[in-house]
CSV table of C-alpha atoms in Angstrom, one decimal:
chain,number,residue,atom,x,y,z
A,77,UNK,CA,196.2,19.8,87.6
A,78,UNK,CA,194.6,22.4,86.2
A,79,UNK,CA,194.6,22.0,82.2
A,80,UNK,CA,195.6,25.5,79.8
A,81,UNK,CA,193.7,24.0,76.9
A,82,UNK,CA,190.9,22.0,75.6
A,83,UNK,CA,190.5,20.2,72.0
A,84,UNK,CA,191.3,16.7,70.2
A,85,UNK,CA,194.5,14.9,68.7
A,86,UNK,CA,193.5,14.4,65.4
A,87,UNK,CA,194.8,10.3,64.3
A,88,UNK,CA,194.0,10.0,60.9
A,89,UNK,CA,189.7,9.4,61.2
A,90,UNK,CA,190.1,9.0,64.6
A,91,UNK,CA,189.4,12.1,67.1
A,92,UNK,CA,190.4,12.0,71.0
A,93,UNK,CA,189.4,14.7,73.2
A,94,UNK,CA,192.6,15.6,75.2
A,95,UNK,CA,193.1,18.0,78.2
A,96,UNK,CA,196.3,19.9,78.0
A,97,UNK,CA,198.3,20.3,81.1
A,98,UNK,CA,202.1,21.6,82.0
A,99,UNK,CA,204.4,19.2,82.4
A,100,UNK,CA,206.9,21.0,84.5
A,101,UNK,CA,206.5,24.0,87.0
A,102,UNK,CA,209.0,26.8,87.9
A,103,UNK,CA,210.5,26.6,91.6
A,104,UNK,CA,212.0,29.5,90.8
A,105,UNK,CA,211.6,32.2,93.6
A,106,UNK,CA,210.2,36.0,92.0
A,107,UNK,CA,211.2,39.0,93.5
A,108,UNK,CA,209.0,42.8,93.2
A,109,UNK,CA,210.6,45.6,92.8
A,110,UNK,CA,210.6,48.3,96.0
A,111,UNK,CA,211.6,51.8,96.4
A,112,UNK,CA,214.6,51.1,98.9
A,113,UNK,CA,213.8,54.5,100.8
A,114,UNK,CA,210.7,53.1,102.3
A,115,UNK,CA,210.4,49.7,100.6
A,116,UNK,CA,207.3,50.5,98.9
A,117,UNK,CA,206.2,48.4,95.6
A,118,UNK,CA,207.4,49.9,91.8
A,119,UNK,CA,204.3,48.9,90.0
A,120,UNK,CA,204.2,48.8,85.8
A,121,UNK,CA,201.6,50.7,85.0
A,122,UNK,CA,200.5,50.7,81.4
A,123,UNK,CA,199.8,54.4,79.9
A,124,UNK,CA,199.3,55.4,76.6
A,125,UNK,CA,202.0,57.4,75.1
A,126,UNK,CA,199.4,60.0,73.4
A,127,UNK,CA,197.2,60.4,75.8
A,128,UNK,CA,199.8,60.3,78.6
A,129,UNK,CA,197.3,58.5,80.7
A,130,UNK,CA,196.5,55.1,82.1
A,131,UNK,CA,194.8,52.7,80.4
A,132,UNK,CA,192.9,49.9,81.5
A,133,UNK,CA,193.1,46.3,80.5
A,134,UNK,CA,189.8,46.2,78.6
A,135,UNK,CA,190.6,48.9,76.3
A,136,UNK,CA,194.0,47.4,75.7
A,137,UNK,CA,193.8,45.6,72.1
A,138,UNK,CA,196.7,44.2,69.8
A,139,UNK,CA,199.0,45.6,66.9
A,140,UNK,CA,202.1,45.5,64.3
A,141,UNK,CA,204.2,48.0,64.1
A,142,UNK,CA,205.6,48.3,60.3
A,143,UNK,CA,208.9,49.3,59.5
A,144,UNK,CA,208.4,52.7,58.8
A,145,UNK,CA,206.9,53.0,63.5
A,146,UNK,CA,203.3,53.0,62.0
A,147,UNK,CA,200.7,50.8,64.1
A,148,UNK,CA,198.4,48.8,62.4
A,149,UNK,CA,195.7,47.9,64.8
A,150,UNK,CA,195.5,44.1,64.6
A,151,UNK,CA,191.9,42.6,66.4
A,152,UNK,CA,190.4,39.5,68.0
A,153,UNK,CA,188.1,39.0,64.7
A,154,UNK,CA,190.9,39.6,62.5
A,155,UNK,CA,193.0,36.4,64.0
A,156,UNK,CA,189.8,34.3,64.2
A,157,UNK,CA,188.9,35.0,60.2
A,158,UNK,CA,192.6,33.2,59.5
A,159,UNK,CA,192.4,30.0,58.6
A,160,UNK,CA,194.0,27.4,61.7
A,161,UNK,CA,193.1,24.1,61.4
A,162,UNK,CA,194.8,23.1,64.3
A,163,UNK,CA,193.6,26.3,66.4
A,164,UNK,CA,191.7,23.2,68.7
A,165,UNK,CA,193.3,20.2,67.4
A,166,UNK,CA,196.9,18.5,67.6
A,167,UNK,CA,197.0,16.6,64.4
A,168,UNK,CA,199.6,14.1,63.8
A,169,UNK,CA,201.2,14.1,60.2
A,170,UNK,CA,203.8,11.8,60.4
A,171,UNK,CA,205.5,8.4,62.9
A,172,UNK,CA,209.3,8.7,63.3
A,173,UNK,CA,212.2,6.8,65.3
A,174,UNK,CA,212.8,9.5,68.6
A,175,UNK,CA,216.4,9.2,67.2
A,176,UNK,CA,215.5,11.3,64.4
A,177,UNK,CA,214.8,14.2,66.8
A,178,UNK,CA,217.6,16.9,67.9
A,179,UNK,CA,217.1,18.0,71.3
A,180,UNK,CA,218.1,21.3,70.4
A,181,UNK,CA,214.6,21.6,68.8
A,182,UNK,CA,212.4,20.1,72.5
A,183,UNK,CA,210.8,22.9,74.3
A,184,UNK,CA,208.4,23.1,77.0
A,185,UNK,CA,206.5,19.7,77.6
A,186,UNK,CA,202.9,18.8,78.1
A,187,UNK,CA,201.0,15.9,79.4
A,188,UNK,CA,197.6,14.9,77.2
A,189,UNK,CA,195.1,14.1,79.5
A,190,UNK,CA,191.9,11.8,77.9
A,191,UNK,CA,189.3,14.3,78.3
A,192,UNK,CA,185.9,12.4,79.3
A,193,UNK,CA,184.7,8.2,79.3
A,194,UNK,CA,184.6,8.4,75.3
A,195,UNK,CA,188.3,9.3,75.1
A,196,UNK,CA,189.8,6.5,77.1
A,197,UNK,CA,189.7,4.0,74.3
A,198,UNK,CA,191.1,5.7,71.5
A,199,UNK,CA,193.7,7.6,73.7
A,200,UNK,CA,195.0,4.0,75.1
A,201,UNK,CA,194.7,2.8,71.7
A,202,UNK,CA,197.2,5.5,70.2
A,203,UNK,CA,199.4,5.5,73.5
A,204,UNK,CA,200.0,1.2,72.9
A,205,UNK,CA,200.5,1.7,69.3
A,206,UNK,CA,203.4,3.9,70.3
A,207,UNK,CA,204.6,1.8,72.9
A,208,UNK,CA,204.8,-1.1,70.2
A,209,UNK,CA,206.8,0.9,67.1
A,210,UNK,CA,209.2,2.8,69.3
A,211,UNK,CA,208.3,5.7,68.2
A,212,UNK,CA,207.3,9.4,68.4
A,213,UNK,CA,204.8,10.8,67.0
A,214,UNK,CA,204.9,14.8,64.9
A,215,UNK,CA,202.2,17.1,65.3
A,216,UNK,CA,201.2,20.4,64.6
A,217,UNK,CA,199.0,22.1,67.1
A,218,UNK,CA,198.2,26.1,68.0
A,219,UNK,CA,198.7,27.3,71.2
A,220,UNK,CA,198.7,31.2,72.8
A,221,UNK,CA,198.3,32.8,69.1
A,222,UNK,CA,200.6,30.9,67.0
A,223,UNK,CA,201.3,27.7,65.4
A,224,UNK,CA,203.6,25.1,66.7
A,225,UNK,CA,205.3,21.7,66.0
A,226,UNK,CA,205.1,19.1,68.6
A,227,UNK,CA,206.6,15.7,69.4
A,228,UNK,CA,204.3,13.1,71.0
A,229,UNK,CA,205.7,10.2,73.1
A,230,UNK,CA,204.3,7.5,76.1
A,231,UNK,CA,205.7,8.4,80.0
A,232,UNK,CA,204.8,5.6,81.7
A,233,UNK,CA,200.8,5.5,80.8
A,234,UNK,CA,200.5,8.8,79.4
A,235,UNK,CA,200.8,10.2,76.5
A,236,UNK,CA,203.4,13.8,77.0
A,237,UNK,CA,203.8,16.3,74.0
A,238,UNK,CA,207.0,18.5,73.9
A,239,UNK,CA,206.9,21.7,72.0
A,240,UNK,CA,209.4,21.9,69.1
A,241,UNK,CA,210.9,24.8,67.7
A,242,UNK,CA,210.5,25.1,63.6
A,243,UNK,CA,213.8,23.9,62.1
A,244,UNK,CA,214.7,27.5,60.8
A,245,UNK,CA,214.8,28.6,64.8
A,246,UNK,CA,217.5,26.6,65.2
A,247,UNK,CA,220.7,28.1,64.7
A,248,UNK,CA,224.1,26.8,62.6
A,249,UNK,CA,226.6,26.0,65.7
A,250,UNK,CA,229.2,26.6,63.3
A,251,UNK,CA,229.9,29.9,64.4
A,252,UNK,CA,230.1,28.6,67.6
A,253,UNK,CA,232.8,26.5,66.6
A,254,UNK,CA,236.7,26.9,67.7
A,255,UNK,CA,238.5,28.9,65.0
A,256,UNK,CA,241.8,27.2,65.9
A,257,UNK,CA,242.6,23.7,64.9
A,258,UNK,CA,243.8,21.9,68.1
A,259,UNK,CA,245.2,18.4,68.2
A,260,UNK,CA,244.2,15.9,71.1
A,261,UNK,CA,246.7,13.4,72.0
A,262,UNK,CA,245.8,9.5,73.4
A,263,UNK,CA,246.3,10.0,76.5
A,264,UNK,CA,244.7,13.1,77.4
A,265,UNK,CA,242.0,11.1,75.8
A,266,UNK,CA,242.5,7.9,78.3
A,267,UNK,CA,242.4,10.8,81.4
A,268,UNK,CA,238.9,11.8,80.2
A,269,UNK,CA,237.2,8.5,79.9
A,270,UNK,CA,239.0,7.6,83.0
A,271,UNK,CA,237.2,10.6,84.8
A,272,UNK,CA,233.7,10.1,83.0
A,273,UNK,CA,234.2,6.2,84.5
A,274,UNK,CA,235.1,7.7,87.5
A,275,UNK,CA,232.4,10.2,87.6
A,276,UNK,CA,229.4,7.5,86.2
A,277,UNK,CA,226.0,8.2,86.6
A,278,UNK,CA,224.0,9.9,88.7
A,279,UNK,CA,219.9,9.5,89.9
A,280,UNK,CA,218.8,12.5,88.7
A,281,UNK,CA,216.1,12.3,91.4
A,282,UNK,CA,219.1,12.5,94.0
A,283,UNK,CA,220.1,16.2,92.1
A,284,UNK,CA,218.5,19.8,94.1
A,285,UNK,CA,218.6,23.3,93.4
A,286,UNK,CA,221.2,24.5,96.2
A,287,UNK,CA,220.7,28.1,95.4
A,288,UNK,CA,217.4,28.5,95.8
A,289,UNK,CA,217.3,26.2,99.4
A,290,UNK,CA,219.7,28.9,100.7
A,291,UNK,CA,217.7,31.5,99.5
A,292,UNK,CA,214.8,30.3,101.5
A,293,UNK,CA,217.0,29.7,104.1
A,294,UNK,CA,217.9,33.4,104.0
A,295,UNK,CA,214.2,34.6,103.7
A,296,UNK,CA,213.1,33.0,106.5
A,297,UNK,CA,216.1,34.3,109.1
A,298,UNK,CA,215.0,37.8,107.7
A,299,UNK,CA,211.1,37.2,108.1
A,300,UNK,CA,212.3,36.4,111.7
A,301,UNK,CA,214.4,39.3,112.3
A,302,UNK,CA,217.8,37.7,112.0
A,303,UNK,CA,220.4,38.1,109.7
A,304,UNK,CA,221.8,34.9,107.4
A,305,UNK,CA,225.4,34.8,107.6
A,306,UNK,CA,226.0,33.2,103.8
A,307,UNK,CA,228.0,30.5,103.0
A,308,UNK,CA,231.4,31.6,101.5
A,309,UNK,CA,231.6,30.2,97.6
A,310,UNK,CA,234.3,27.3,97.3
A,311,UNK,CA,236.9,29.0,95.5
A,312,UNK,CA,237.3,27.5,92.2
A,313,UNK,CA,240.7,29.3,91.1
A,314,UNK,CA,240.9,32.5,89.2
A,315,UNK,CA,239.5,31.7,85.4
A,316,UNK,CA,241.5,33.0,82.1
A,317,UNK,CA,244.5,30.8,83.2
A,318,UNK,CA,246.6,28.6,80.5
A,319,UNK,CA,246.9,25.5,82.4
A,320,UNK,CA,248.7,21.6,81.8
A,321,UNK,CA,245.8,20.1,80.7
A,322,UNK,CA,247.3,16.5,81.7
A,323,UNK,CA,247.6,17.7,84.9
A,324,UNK,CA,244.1,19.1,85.5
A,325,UNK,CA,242.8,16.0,84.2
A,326,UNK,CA,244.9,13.9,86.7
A,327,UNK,CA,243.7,16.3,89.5
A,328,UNK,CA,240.3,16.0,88.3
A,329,UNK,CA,240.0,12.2,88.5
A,330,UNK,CA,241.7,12.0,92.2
A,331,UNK,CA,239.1,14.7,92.9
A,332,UNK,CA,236.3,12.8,92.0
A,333,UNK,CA,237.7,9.5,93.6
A,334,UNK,CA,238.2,11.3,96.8
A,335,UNK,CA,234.2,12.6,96.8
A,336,UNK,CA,233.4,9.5,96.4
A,337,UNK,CA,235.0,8.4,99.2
A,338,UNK,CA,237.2,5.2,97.6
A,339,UNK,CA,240.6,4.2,99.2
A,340,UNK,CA,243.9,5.0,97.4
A,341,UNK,CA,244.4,2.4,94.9
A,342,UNK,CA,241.0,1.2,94.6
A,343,UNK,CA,238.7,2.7,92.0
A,344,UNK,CA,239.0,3.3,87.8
A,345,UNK,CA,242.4,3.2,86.6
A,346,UNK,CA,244.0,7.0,86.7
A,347,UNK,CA,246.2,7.8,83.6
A,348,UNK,CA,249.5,9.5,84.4
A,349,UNK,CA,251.6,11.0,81.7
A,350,UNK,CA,255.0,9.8,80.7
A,351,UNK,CA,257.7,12.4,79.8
A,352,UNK,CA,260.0,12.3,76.9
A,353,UNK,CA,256.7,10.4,75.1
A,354,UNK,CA,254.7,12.2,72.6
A,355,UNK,CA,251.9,9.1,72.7
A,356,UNK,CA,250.5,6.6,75.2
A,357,UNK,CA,248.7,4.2,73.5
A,358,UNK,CA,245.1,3.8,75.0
A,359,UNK,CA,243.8,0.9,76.2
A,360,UNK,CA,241.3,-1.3,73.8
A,361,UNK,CA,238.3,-1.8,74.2
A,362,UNK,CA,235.9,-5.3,75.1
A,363,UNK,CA,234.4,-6.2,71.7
A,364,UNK,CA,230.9,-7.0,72.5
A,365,UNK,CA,229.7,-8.3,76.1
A,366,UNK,CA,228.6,-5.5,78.6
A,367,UNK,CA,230.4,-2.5,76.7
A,368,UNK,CA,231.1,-0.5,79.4
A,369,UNK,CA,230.9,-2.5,82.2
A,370,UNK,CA,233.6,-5.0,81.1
A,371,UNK,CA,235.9,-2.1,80.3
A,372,UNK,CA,235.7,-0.8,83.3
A,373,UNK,CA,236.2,-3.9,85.4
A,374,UNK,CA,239.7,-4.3,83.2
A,375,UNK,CA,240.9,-1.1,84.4
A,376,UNK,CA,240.4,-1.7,87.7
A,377,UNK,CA,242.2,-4.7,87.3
A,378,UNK,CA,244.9,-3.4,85.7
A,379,UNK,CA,245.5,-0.5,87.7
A,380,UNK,CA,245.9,-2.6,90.7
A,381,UNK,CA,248.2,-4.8,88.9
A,382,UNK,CA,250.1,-1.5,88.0
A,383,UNK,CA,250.2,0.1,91.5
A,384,UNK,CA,251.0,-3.3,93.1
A,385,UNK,CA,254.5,-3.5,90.7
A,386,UNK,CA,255.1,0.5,91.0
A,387,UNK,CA,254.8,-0.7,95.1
A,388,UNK,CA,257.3,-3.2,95.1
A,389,UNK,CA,260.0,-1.4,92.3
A,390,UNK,CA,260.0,1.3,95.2
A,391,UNK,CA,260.7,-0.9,97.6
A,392,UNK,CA,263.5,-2.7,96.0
A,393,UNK,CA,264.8,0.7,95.3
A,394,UNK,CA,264.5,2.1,98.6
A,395,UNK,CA,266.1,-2.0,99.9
A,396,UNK,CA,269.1,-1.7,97.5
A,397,UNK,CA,269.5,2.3,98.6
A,398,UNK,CA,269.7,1.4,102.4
A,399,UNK,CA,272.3,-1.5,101.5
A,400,UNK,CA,274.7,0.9,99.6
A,401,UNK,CA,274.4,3.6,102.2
A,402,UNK,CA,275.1,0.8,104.6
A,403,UNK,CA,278.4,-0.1,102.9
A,404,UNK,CA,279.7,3.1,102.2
A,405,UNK,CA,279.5,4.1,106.0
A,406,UNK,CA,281.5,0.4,106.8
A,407,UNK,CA,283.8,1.5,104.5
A,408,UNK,CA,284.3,5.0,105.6
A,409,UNK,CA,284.5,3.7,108.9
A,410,UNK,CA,287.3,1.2,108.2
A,411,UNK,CA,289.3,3.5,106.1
A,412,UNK,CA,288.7,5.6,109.0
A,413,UNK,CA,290.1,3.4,111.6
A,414,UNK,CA,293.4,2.0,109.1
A,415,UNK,CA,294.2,5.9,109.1
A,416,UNK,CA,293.9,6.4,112.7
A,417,UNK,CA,296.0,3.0,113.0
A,418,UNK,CA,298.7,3.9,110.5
A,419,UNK,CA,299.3,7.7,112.4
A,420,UNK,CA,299.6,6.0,115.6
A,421,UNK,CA,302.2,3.7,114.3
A,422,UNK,CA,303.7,6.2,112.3
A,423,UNK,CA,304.1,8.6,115.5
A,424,UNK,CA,305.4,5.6,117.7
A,425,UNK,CA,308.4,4.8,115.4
A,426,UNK,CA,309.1,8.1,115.5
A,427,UNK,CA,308.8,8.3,118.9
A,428,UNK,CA,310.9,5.2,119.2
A,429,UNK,CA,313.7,6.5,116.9
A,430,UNK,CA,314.2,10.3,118.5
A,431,UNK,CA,314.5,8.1,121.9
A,432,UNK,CA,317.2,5.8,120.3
A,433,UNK,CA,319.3,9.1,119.2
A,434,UNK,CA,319.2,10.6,122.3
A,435,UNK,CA,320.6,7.4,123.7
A,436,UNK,CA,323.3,7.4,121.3
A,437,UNK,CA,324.3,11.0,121.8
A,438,UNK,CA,324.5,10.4,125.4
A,439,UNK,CA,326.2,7.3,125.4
A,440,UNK,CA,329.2,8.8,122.6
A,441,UNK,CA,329.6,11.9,125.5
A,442,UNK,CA,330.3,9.4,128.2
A,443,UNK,CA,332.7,8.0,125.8
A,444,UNK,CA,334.5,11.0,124.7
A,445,UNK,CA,334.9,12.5,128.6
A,446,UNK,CA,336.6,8.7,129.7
A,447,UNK,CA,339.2,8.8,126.6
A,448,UNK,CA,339.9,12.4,127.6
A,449,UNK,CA,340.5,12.0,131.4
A,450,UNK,CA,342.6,8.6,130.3
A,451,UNK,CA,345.0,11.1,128.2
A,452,UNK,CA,345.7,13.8,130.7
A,453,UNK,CA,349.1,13.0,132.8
A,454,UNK,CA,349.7,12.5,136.5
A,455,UNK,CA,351.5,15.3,138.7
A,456,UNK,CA,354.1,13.9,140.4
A,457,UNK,CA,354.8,14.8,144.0
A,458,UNK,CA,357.6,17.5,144.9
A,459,UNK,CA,360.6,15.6,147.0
């Protein structure tokens, strides 16, 4: 790696010769700016506004411009005549716990690189005395023109140094802040840890920049003549919405259950809101013993316990529904059948009794014609 600057870390008498060299890189792909007519390159080109004419690098020098747009001309042997006493040294002024350092302040990072034999010693002596007090060391060092405040800490067997911003860089986050008081109940509290257990950790080595492999991807069908047909965006659902928070947290955990390809009803417990309750009471927490770990084996158990009893009150429910849907047809069906009974004994008697009057009726005619020929006299013969 090639190193970006050369000097010493200063550790109280003692003086190691360090290399510096990045830490990091940029993957990022860079892009020129073409005319789109006939795709030639737009190039900066640096002129000089009074002059109206080019100038060249070596005649291109530094300078301030005051409040009132004056210049004043600012040069090389100016900055060297200030006086930097870390211009090629990184000197240590204080040892503090790495807790005592807001990562709002880290910038880029460095590795410190023993520069020669004669360095080895005291740069392995300073990188096992920080090893040893768990801590981090604060330096101030120069780099590109200006001075800067470091942080020094052991990666594996070498010693890094991340830049820090100056504590007045960093701004309040008050006015960041939500001006409106909002009040978070329990349990939408129980269906966030639930997802962050659900969620858990990651190997940040596992983690790629998608973007820029289909970029690349794209780049290389049009170096080859082709066309890329992209990959349409998931849709993630229009923003600006006012949603049930309970409910997008409950979607959320399933969500991540599902990409993690677990079974329905195995997993971390999932949360689900009661109605008509204005609190669910969240569920306590191991004291001592593996922290996390144990809570999140008690979840599991319980929410297997809990789906197992929601399982079997459904099918009682659905037992007891079958039985009383059951009876009620049994008992439509023999009310059913005594009706039909009852009309068909109800139209026989009557049936019976209309045949019984004509009988009657009949049987008083025959009557009435015998009485009436028994009254009518004989005509007796003429001599």
């Amino acid at each position: 790696m090639r190193s970006i600057w050369n000097g010493a870390i200063s550790f109280g008498l003692v003086s190691i010769p360090i290399k510096l060299v990045n830490a990091t890189e940029n993957h990022s792909l860079s892009f020129r700016q073409i005319h789109t007519a006939d795709a030639g390159r737009v190039r900066y080109r640096k002129v000089c506004e009074l002059e109206e004419k080019e100038v060249p690098t070596a005649e291109i020098g530094k300078g301030y411009e005051d409040a009132d747009g004056s210049i004043i001309p600012i040069t090389d042997e100016d900055l060297a005549a200030l006086p930097l006493p870390t211009a090629k040294t990184i000197e240590i002024v204080s040892f503090v716990p790495a807790e005592r350092i807001d990562p709002l302040q880290m910038d880029a990072a460095y590795y410190l690189s023993a520069n020669g034999v004669p360095a080895t010693k005291p740069y392995t002596l300073l990188r096992e005395a920080l090893k040893r007090s768990e801590k981090v060391a604060i330096a101030k060092f120069a780099l590109r023109g200006r001075e800067r405040l470091g942080m020094l800490r052991v990666v594996d067997d070498v010693i890094a140094m991340h830049g820090l911003l100056w504590p007045d860089e960093i701004r309040s986050p008050q006015e960041a802040a939500p001006d409106t008081d909002v009040t978070v109940r329990e349990a939408e509290l129980d269906l966030a840890d639930a997802l962050m257990n659900t969620l858990g950790e990651v190997d940040l080595d596992s983690l790629h920049d998608d973007y820029r492999e289909a970029l690349e991807v794209m780049i290389a069908a049009k170096v080859e003549g082709g066309e890329a047909a992209p990959e349409t965006a998931p849709d993630e659902g229009a923003g600006g919405k006012v949603i049930d928070l309970m409910a997008a947290l409950e979607k959320s955990v399933q969500a991540a259950n599902e990409a993690r390809g677990e079974e329905e009803g195995e997993g971390v417990a999932e949360v689900t809101s009661i109605r008509g309750r204005g609190r669910v009471a969240a569920s306590p927490k191991p004291a001592g013993g593996s922290g996390a770990g144990t809570g999140t084996g008690a979840r599991k158990t319980t929410a297997k316990a809990a789906k197992k009893t929601a399982a079997s009150a459904k099918k009682t429910t659905a037992s007891k529904s079958t039985a009383g849907r059951s009876t009620a047809s049994k008992s439509t069906a023999t009310k059913s059948t005594a009706a039909k009974s009852t009309a068909n004994k109800s139209t026989a008697n009557k049936s019976a009794a209309t045949k019984s009057t004509a009988a009657k009726s009949t049987a008083a005619k025959t009557t009435k014609k015998a009485a009436a020929k028994k009254a009518t006299p004989k005509k007796r013969a003429s001599a």
